[in-house]
Amino acid sequence: MSRESQMRKRERAAKLVALLKQEYPAPKTALHYDSVYQLLFAVILSAQSTDVRVNLVTPGLFRRFPTLQAFATAKVEEIQREIASVGLAPSKAKAIRESARQIIEEFGGEVPRRLDDLIKLRGVGRKTASVVLGAGFGLSEGIVVDTHVARLSRRLGLSARTSPEQIERDLMQLIDRTGWIDFSHLLILHGRALCSARKPKCASCPLSQLCPSAKTFTPKK
């Protein structure tokens, strides 16, 4: 891609962000939490599950284990019972218990603020770490690419890639670093509200004039 073409793409991305911010003025994660470690565990639970489901489970989970130490000393089976309705409960229960122990033993009881440290925790990859750093600490280390972000990035012509890692790299070249955290939330909110996987509501979409996919999904008159 030529430098001029890249600049035009960045300009269009900036316009898309501006429109999305008008539509969703307070973008943030839908997960409920009262501390950074609770956020971490909620994000671990959200893998291959919905935020709605996770938010149904976490109130009871956090009452049952009110401190990080309580999670670290719990039996995996006890945690698993509390999260049984969430997919992959056995492996997630182990990840939560072991990551709690690691935070206490290796990081002095504080969730680490560096991506390289976070991904050392059980059950934590780059995506989970980026969510925690962004929502928990306001630190921009990357752009979180979930199914909504991946789908909308392709539809909006911001990336033609298929893997989350490749899409993230493309987006990081187009979006100013100061906007990385909000950008993921904006696309997730828009994906849920209008740009669904099967029936996007292009006729009601404020991005339709800038979206190369709008004509594909808009019924012909």
PDB file of N, CA and C in Angstrom, residues 47 79 90 114 116 123 180 184-185 188 198-199:
ATOM      1  N   ALA A  47     -14.006 -15.864  27.738  1.00  0.00           N
ATOM      2  CA  ALA A  47     -13.534 -16.585  26.554  1.00  0.00           C
ATOM      3  C   ALA A  47     -14.579 -17.607  26.109  1.00  0.00           C
ATOM      4  N   ILE A  79     -14.481 -23.459  42.901  1.00  0.00           N
ATOM      5  CA  ILE A  79     -14.620 -22.387  41.914  1.00  0.00           C
ATOM      6  C   ILE A  79     -15.451 -22.869  40.732  1.00  0.00           C
ATOM      7  N   PRO A  90     -14.179 -26.138  33.795  1.00  0.00           N
ATOM      8  CA  PRO A  90     -13.054 -26.789  34.484  1.00  0.00           C
ATOM      9  C   PRO A  90     -11.718 -26.098  34.253  1.00  0.00           C
ATOM     10  N   ARG A 114       2.296  -4.715  33.344  1.00  0.00           N
ATOM     11  CA  ARG A 114       3.056  -4.908  32.119  1.00  0.00           C
ATOM     12  C   ARG A 114       2.506  -6.105  31.358  1.00  0.00           C
ATOM     13  N   ASP A 116       3.979  -8.143  29.356  1.00  0.00           N
ATOM     14  CA  ASP A 116       4.866  -9.304  29.448  1.00  0.00           C
ATOM     15  C   ASP A 116       4.681 -10.067  30.755  1.00  0.00           C
ATOM     16  N   GLY A 123      -3.887 -18.883  31.974  1.00  0.00           N
ATOM     17  CA  GLY A 123      -5.119 -18.540  31.275  1.00  0.00           C
ATOM     18  C   GLY A 123      -5.148 -17.154  30.659  1.00  0.00           C
ATOM     19  N   TRP A 180      -6.760   3.520  21.077  1.00  0.00           N
ATOM     20  CA  TRP A 180      -6.803   2.059  20.985  1.00  0.00           C
ATOM     21  C   TRP A 180      -7.819   1.431  21.929  1.00  0.00           C
ATOM     22  N   SER A 184     -11.783  -0.559  20.441  1.00  0.00           N
ATOM     23  CA  SER A 184     -12.331  -1.911  20.602  1.00  0.00           C
ATOM     24  C   SER A 184     -13.739  -1.866  21.160  1.00  0.00           C
ATOM     25  N   HIS A 185     -13.943  -1.062  22.216  1.00  0.00           N
ATOM     26  CA  HIS A 185     -15.270  -0.959  22.823  1.00  0.00           C
ATOM     27  C   HIS A 185     -16.288  -0.406  21.834  1.00  0.00           C
ATOM     28  N   ILE A 188     -17.250  -3.127  19.371  1.00  0.00           N
ATOM     29  CA  ILE A 188     -18.052  -4.147  20.054  1.00  0.00           C
ATOM     30  C   ILE A 188     -19.478  -3.645  20.269  1.00  0.00           C
ATOM     31  N   ARG A 198     -25.295 -11.740  10.967  1.00  0.00           N
ATOM     32  CA  ARG A 198     -26.194 -12.229   9.917  1.00  0.00           C
ATOM     33  C   ARG A 198     -27.011 -11.129   9.247  1.00  0.00           C
ATOM     34  N   LYS A 199     -27.540 -10.194  10.045  1.00  0.00           N
ATOM     35  CA  LYS A 199     -28.426  -9.181   9.476  1.00  0.00           C
ATOM     36  C   LYS A 199     -28.048  -7.786   9.960  1.00  0.00           C
TER      37      LYS A 199
END
